Structures are given as structure tokens and as C-alpha cells.
Tab-separated table of C-alpha atoms in Angstrom:
chain	number	residue	atom	x	y	z
A	1	MET	CA	42.042	-4.775	6.317
A	2	LYS	CA	41.752	-8.355	7.418
A	3	LEU	CA	40.881	-8.942	11.135
A	4	ARG	CA	41.835	-12.143	12.699
A	5	ARG	CA	39.110	-13.975	14.475
A	6	ASN	CA	39.639	-14.680	17.877
A	7	ARG	CA	39.217	-18.671	17.960
A	8	LYS	CA	39.656	-19.069	21.684
A	9	GLY	CA	36.484	-20.434	23.113
A	10	PRO	CA	35.062	-19.422	26.515
A	11	ILE	CA	37.305	-19.864	29.594
A	12	THR	CA	36.541	-22.858	31.709
A	13	MET	CA	37.682	-23.532	35.163
A	14	PRO	CA	38.930	-26.914	35.963
A	15	ILE	CA	36.369	-28.100	38.489
A	16	VAL	CA	37.067	-31.809	38.304
A	17	SER	CA	39.111	-32.083	41.350
A	18	MET	CA	36.954	-29.624	43.603
A	19	GLY	CA	34.946	-32.341	44.902
A	20	ASP	CA	38.010	-34.193	46.221
A	21	ILE	CA	39.420	-31.112	47.733
A	22	ALA	CA	36.258	-30.403	49.535
A	23	PHE	CA	36.284	-34.135	51.125
A	24	LEU	CA	39.876	-33.623	52.151
A	25	MET	CA	38.943	-30.512	54.014
A	26	ILE	CA	35.770	-32.298	55.650
A	27	ILE	CA	38.161	-34.897	56.695
A	28	PHE	CA	40.437	-32.410	58.187
A	29	PHE	CA	37.769	-30.588	60.111
A	30	MET	CA	36.262	-33.991	61.371
A	31	VAL	CA	39.704	-35.033	62.584
A	32	CYS	CA	41.052	-31.726	64.082
A	33	SER	CA	37.795	-30.341	65.822
A	34	ASN	CA	35.625	-31.060	68.815
A	35	PHE	CA	31.933	-30.580	68.697
A	36	VAL	CA	30.996	-27.753	71.199
A	37	LYS	CA	28.488	-29.421	73.666
A	38	GLU	CA	28.066	-26.294	75.814
A	39	SER	CA	27.281	-23.688	73.298
A	40	GLN	CA	23.838	-22.930	74.849
A	41	ILE	CA	25.401	-22.413	78.350
A	42	GLU	CA	25.958	-18.747	79.017
A	43	TYR	CA	29.187	-18.380	81.222
A	44	LYS	CA	32.186	-16.305	81.158
A	45	SER	CA	35.367	-17.986	81.611
A	46	PRO	CA	37.881	-16.675	84.729
A	47	THR	CA	41.331	-15.806	83.512
A	48	SER	CA	44.770	-16.350	85.003
A	49	LEU	CA	48.527	-16.257	83.755
A	50	ASN	CA	49.045	-19.677	85.128
A	51	LEU	CA	47.386	-21.932	82.911
A	52	ALA	CA	48.530	-24.728	80.530
A	53	SER	CA	46.984	-26.668	77.919
A	54	VAL	CA	44.303	-29.524	79.105
A	55	GLU	CA	42.707	-32.577	77.532
A	56	SER	CA	39.207	-31.784	76.126
A	57	SER	CA	38.199	-35.286	75.861
A	58	SER	CA	37.326	-35.645	79.655
A	59	PRO	CA	33.594	-35.166	80.648
A	60	SER	CA	32.769	-31.680	81.523
A	61	VAL	CA	30.757	-30.039	84.353
A	62	ALA	CA	29.644	-26.310	83.756
A	63	MET	CA	27.957	-23.561	85.795
A	64	ASP	CA	26.073	-20.875	84.031
A	65	LYS	CA	25.957	-17.261	85.507
A	66	GLU	CA	22.906	-18.520	87.282
A	67	GLY	CA	24.482	-21.033	89.248
A	68	LYS	CA	22.660	-23.937	87.128
A	69	ILE	CA	24.771	-27.127	86.945
A	70	TYR	CA	25.171	-28.920	83.622
A	71	LEU	CA	27.016	-32.382	82.869
A	72	GLU	CA	28.196	-32.599	79.436
A	73	GLY	CA	25.770	-30.027	78.331
A	74	LYS	CA	22.705	-31.462	80.089
A	75	PRO	CA	21.129	-29.867	83.177
A	76	VAL	CA	21.602	-31.452	86.332
A	77	ALA	CA	19.248	-30.882	89.467
A	78	SER	CA	21.635	-30.589	92.262
A	79	ALA	CA	25.351	-31.129	93.438
A	80	ASP	CA	24.163	-34.283	94.744
A	81	ALA	CA	22.672	-35.493	91.758
A	82	LEU	CA	25.977	-34.562	89.696
A	83	LYS	CA	27.989	-36.585	92.421
A	84	ALA	CA	25.660	-39.809	91.772
A	85	ASP	CA	25.813	-39.230	87.866
A	86	LEU	CA	29.588	-38.776	88.059
A	87	GLU	CA	30.265	-41.754	90.383
A	88	LYS	CA	28.538	-43.957	87.666
A	89	ARG	CA	30.798	-42.849	85.028
A	90	LEU	CA	33.978	-43.063	87.201
A	91	LYS	CA	33.496	-46.337	89.054
A	92	GLU	CA	35.254	-48.437	86.419
A	93	LYS	CA	38.120	-46.075	86.229
A	94	ASP	CA	41.538	-46.932	87.561
A	95	PRO	CA	42.163	-45.248	90.738
A	96	LYS	CA	45.729	-44.376	89.384
A	97	ASP	CA	44.383	-43.318	86.096
A	98	VAL	CA	44.639	-39.444	86.517
A	99	LYS	CA	43.682	-38.796	82.797
A	100	GLY	CA	40.616	-41.135	83.155
A	101	ARG	CA	39.463	-39.435	86.155
A	102	SER	CA	39.816	-35.982	85.029
A	103	VAL	CA	36.638	-33.900	84.906
A	104	LEU	CA	36.660	-30.414	83.215
A	105	PHE	CA	35.082	-27.944	85.591
A	106	LYS	CA	33.946	-24.406	83.798
A	107	CYS	CA	32.348	-21.993	85.838
A	108	ASP	CA	31.074	-18.458	85.327
A	109	LEU	CA	33.459	-16.131	86.980
A	110	ARG	CA	30.900	-14.070	88.771
A	111	LEU	CA	29.449	-16.998	91.060
A	112	ALA	CA	29.941	-16.728	94.595
A	113	ARG	CA	32.050	-19.516	96.783
A	114	ASP	CA	28.761	-21.090	98.067
A	115	ASP	CA	27.593	-21.930	94.561
A	116	PHE	CA	30.454	-23.371	93.091
A	117	GLN	CA	32.285	-25.115	96.040
A	118	PRO	CA	29.690	-27.819	96.579
A	119	VAL	CA	29.847	-28.719	92.982
A	120	MET	CA	33.665	-28.913	93.377
A	121	GLU	CA	33.175	-31.150	96.297
A	122	ALA	CA	30.824	-33.256	94.493
A	123	ILE	CA	33.468	-33.977	91.469
A	124	VAL	CA	36.145	-34.667	94.246
A	125	GLY	CA	33.700	-36.960	96.207
A	126	ALA	CA	32.544	-38.896	92.937
A	127	GLY	CA	36.339	-39.689	92.575
A	128	GLY	CA	37.157	-37.360	89.988
A	129	ILE	CA	40.022	-34.928	89.443
A	130	VAL	CA	38.957	-31.212	89.110
A	131	VAL	CA	40.472	-29.557	85.989
A	132	ALA	CA	39.607	-25.707	86.234
A	133	VAL	CA	39.167	-24.536	82.820
A	134	GLY	CA	39.757	-20.894	82.300
A	135	ASP	CA	41.177	-18.332	79.545
A	136	LEU	CA	44.883	-17.776	79.293
A	137	LEU	CA	45.820	-14.327	80.119
A	138	LYS	CA	48.902	-13.125	78.248
A	139	PRO	CA	51.261	-11.026	80.443
A	140	SER	CA	50.604	-7.989	77.870
A	141	ASP	CA	46.573	-8.182	78.713
A	142	ASN	CA	47.407	-7.334	82.278
B	1	MET	CA	21.424	-72.126	14.267
B	2	ALA	CA	23.573	-69.651	16.148
B	3	PHE	CA	22.231	-66.438	17.310
B	4	SER	CA	24.605	-63.811	18.006
B	5	ILE	CA	23.217	-61.655	20.859
B	6	THR	CA	24.932	-58.336	20.970
B	7	LYS	CA	24.678	-56.769	24.247
B	8	ARG	CA	24.433	-52.936	23.897
B	9	LYS	CA	26.422	-51.797	26.923
B	10	ARG	CA	25.621	-48.258	28.302
B	11	ALA	CA	27.972	-46.272	30.030
B	12	VAL	CA	26.713	-45.687	33.474
B	13	ASP	CA	27.366	-42.467	34.555
B	14	ILE	CA	26.947	-41.234	38.187
B	15	PRO	CA	25.960	-37.574	38.314
B	16	LEU	CA	28.726	-35.577	39.916
B	17	ASP	CA	27.590	-32.121	39.406
B	18	SER	CA	26.129	-31.562	42.862
B	19	PHE	CA	29.144	-33.376	44.451
B	20	SER	CA	31.308	-30.397	45.254
B	21	ASP	CA	27.956	-28.554	46.213
B	22	ILE	CA	26.963	-31.270	48.975
B	23	ALA	CA	30.806	-31.395	50.116
B	24	PHE	CA	30.959	-27.406	50.473
B	25	LEU	CA	27.728	-27.558	52.706
B	26	LEU	CA	29.294	-30.036	54.911
B	27	ILE	CA	32.333	-28.080	55.268
B	28	ILE	CA	30.220	-25.064	56.144
B	29	PHE	CA	28.423	-27.262	58.896
B	30	PHE	CA	31.652	-28.399	60.319
B	31	ILE	CA	33.076	-24.983	60.472
B	32	LEU	CA	30.077	-23.520	62.279
B	33	THR	CA	29.473	-26.510	64.583
B	34	THR	CA	33.099	-27.226	65.945
B	35	SER	CA	35.943	-25.514	67.757
B	36	ILE	CA	39.393	-25.891	67.173
B	37	GLN	CA	40.809	-23.629	70.048
B	38	LYS	CA	42.852	-25.509	72.652
B	39	MET	CA	41.173	-25.577	76.116
B	40	THR	CA	43.451	-24.189	78.685
B	41	GLY	CA	43.425	-24.566	82.554
B	42	PHE	CA	44.974	-26.439	85.398
B	43	GLN	CA	44.531	-29.801	87.229
B	44	THR	CA	43.920	-29.262	90.833
B	45	GLU	CA	45.169	-31.687	93.529
B	46	LEU	CA	42.230	-31.537	95.685
B	47	PRO	CA	42.463	-34.150	98.321
B	48	ALA	CA	39.593	-36.776	97.351
B	49	GLY	CA	37.450	-38.542	99.855
B	50	GLU	CA	35.592	-37.678	103.197
B	51	LYS	CA	36.486	-34.541	105.040
B	52	SER	CA	39.223	-34.773	107.400
B	53	GLU	CA	40.745	-32.840	110.075
B	54	VAL	CA	43.740	-31.295	108.942
B	55	LYS	CA	46.402	-30.686	111.585
B	56	GLN	CA	47.200	-27.060	110.865
B	57	THR	CA	51.022	-26.826	111.921
B	58	GLU	CA	52.611	-23.229	111.924
B	59	LYS	CA	54.502	-24.112	108.928
B	60	THR	CA	51.433	-25.168	106.744
B	61	PRO	CA	50.764	-21.945	104.599
B	62	THR	CA	47.243	-20.576	104.625
B	63	VAL	CA	45.698	-18.427	102.266
B	64	ASN	CA	42.771	-16.314	102.978
B	65	ILE	CA	40.344	-14.800	100.458
B	66	GLY	CA	37.980	-12.303	101.352
B	67	ALA	CA	36.264	-8.766	100.988
B	68	GLY	CA	38.621	-8.143	97.846
B	69	ARG	CA	42.011	-8.886	99.898
B	70	LEU	CA	44.315	-11.684	100.074
B	71	LEU	CA	46.034	-12.812	103.135
B	72	LEU	CA	49.244	-15.518	103.315
B	73	ASN	CA	49.573	-16.627	106.599
B	74	GLU	CA	47.420	-13.298	107.956
B	75	LYS	CA	49.810	-11.067	106.004
B	76	SER	CA	48.252	-8.907	103.247
B	77	VAL	CA	49.618	-9.798	99.906
B	78	SER	CA	48.956	-9.240	96.213
B	79	LEU	CA	48.525	-12.082	93.730
B	80	GLU	CA	51.872	-11.622	92.350
B	81	GLN	CA	53.558	-11.473	95.875
B	82	LEU	CA	51.709	-14.736	96.522
B	83	ALA	CA	53.150	-16.569	93.616
B	84	ALA	CA	56.392	-15.246	94.532
B	85	GLU	CA	56.271	-16.423	98.394
B	86	LEU	CA	54.957	-19.953	97.220
B	87	GLN	CA	57.495	-20.404	94.672
B	88	ALA	CA	60.153	-19.642	97.355
B	89	LEU	CA	58.828	-22.541	99.635
B	90	GLN	CA	59.616	-25.077	96.889
B	91	LEU	CA	56.683	-26.880	97.373
B	92	GLY	CA	57.107	-29.009	94.118
B	93	THR	CA	60.326	-30.522	95.810
B	94	LYS	CA	58.539	-31.564	99.045
B	95	ALA	CA	56.702	-34.810	100.242
B	96	ASP	CA	52.889	-34.741	99.430
B	97	ASP	CA	51.866	-34.109	103.118
B	98	GLN	CA	54.346	-31.042	103.222
B	99	ARG	CA	52.991	-29.492	99.895
B	100	VAL	CA	49.462	-28.866	101.363
B	101	VAL	CA	48.368	-24.970	101.002
B	102	LEU	CA	45.093	-24.303	103.132
B	103	LEU	CA	42.633	-22.411	101.188
B	104	ASP	CA	40.089	-20.485	103.106
B	105	SER	CA	37.593	-18.241	101.589
B	106	ALA	CA	34.684	-15.697	102.352
B	107	PRO	CA	31.244	-17.136	101.248
B	108	ASP	CA	30.882	-14.492	98.760
B	109	VAL	CA	34.195	-14.780	96.922
B	110	GLU	CA	33.845	-14.704	93.314
B	111	TYR	CA	35.132	-17.543	91.291
B	112	GLN	CA	37.669	-15.291	89.386
B	113	LEU	CA	39.769	-14.288	92.494
B	114	TYR	CA	39.268	-18.003	93.843
B	115	PHE	CA	40.368	-19.378	90.357
B	116	GLU	CA	43.432	-17.150	90.146
B	117	VAL	CA	44.363	-18.175	93.773
B	118	MET	CA	44.035	-21.949	92.887
B	119	ALA	CA	45.910	-21.314	89.509
B	120	VAL	CA	48.947	-19.991	91.600
B	121	ILE	CA	48.980	-22.555	94.406
B	122	THR	CA	48.862	-25.429	91.648
B	123	ALA	CA	51.563	-23.619	89.443
B	124	SER	CA	54.002	-23.403	92.665
B	125	GLY	CA	53.454	-27.179	93.200
B	126	GLY	CA	50.948	-27.156	96.210
B	127	VAL	CA	48.303	-29.449	96.840
B	128	ILE	CA	45.043	-27.291	97.950
B	129	GLY	CA	43.177	-28.010	101.138
B	130	ILE	CA	40.159	-26.296	101.341
B	131	LEU	CA	39.011	-25.165	104.908
B	132	THR	CA	35.381	-25.571	105.572
B	133	GLU	CA	32.997	-24.554	108.676
B	134	ASP	CA	31.208	-27.264	110.266
B	135	LYS	CA	27.361	-26.251	110.196
């Protein structure tokens, strides 16, 4: 009995366009994502039902669980120092430019009023508009 | 005497073997270092500038937060009741000076409750006026 030899060679995957696809994915990630500037700050976001999407391109002020203040991820000594720093950043902004004067405020939910209120007042005093950031609570979570 | 110079052209090949490896390493870097989640929050309308003496009329709604309870015009309310009562005032349709909701809080009030109250006031179209004690 004659057996037919299998003439098919080894199966190869077409990988020519793999690099192109990979670079398209890189471009997608670069365009659609924001870098996490405050990844090292330990804070737990407050939650509420009454939240909407906010612009993430504004300067951000964060307060961690110990009450330390950060501007764009860098520690700031006090609320007064924060006010001075923000005044420099916002002085060229048009007072009517709401978007340009917006400052994201992220604060640990356990902090007491005496810790966070001076920071909010510093933002407003420097000419900023406080945009309080938190996590949206869905009615089903309640 | 004519010389014929024949140039030996060599095909220049760029090594592309590691191209996709580099690209995938870059993708992994971007996936790990970026966030694509939408930020949520609310824009507060805190009056800017120096501290001023706000004339508190009988009609100005005042919210007190302290010791785990919430008061609207000295009447104990839940967060849902506060939202309903402020919605009923239709603050969004009024002039700026009539949209003020005074917010008073105890020094030990946690940000979670303060945040929820501010979100409710803002959602109902109110402008938050923070009451501070003179030292």
C-alpha cells in the first residue's frame, strides 16, 4: 500500500502586520489616556449620587489621609503656600474663563473640616473654582 | 579607453524582527501607567474673594452639619429630604444673590458628609456660602 506523503510545510503565522497593529494600539493609548500623576497619594474618594463628568485637564489639588496637601502630585507645605502657587498659575487666566480657572480638588473622605476647609478657601482665594472630585454612587449601591 | 564601473548595489535591510516586541513593550507601559476612567465630580460655586458679612435673611436656607446629623433651617432632615426641599425651592431659576445656601458645619465633620451636602446643594442650583466663625 502506498502512503501519500504529507507535503504541507510547517504552519507559519503571518506576523508582518503585527508591528503596525501594535503601533496603532500605542497611538490609541497615547490619545485616549491621562497619566496618573497622583498614584502615590493615598486617599479614599468620597461618593455621591449627584455627580457628573468633569474635565481632567485642570490643575489638581489633593489631600491624603494624613491631611498633606499636594499640587499636581507634588507636596505643598501649607494652604498659604498652595494659594501663592495657584495665584501664579491662574493670574493670566481670564476671570470669566470658568474652565481655565477650574481646580480639581481630591480629598480623603475621612478628613475633618478643619483640615480641608482652609485648602478649599486657598483655592477660591487664589481665583480658582473648586471642582470637587469623587466617585459616582449608583442608586443600586445605596 | 572607457571603463565601465559596475556598482554593486546591496539591498539595505532594516532589521524588523524586534519591531513588534518593542511595540508591545510600549503598549504594556502605556496600559500600566495610564487611566482611562472618566473623572466625576461637581463644580462648586463658592463665592470668591475676601470674607464678607452675608446678610442672613429669614428666607436664606441654612444647612448645618454636625455630630452625624443634618439640619435644614434648624429642622432635622435626611440627605434625601434635603435634596427634595432644595429642589422645591427652584434655586436654579432665581437671581444669583437669591441662590445662596449657607453651609455651617462642626469642626470635626468628615469630608464624606460635607461632600454629599455640597453635591446636593450644587445639584439643586444653589450657591454655597460657607459660614465661618471669627477667631
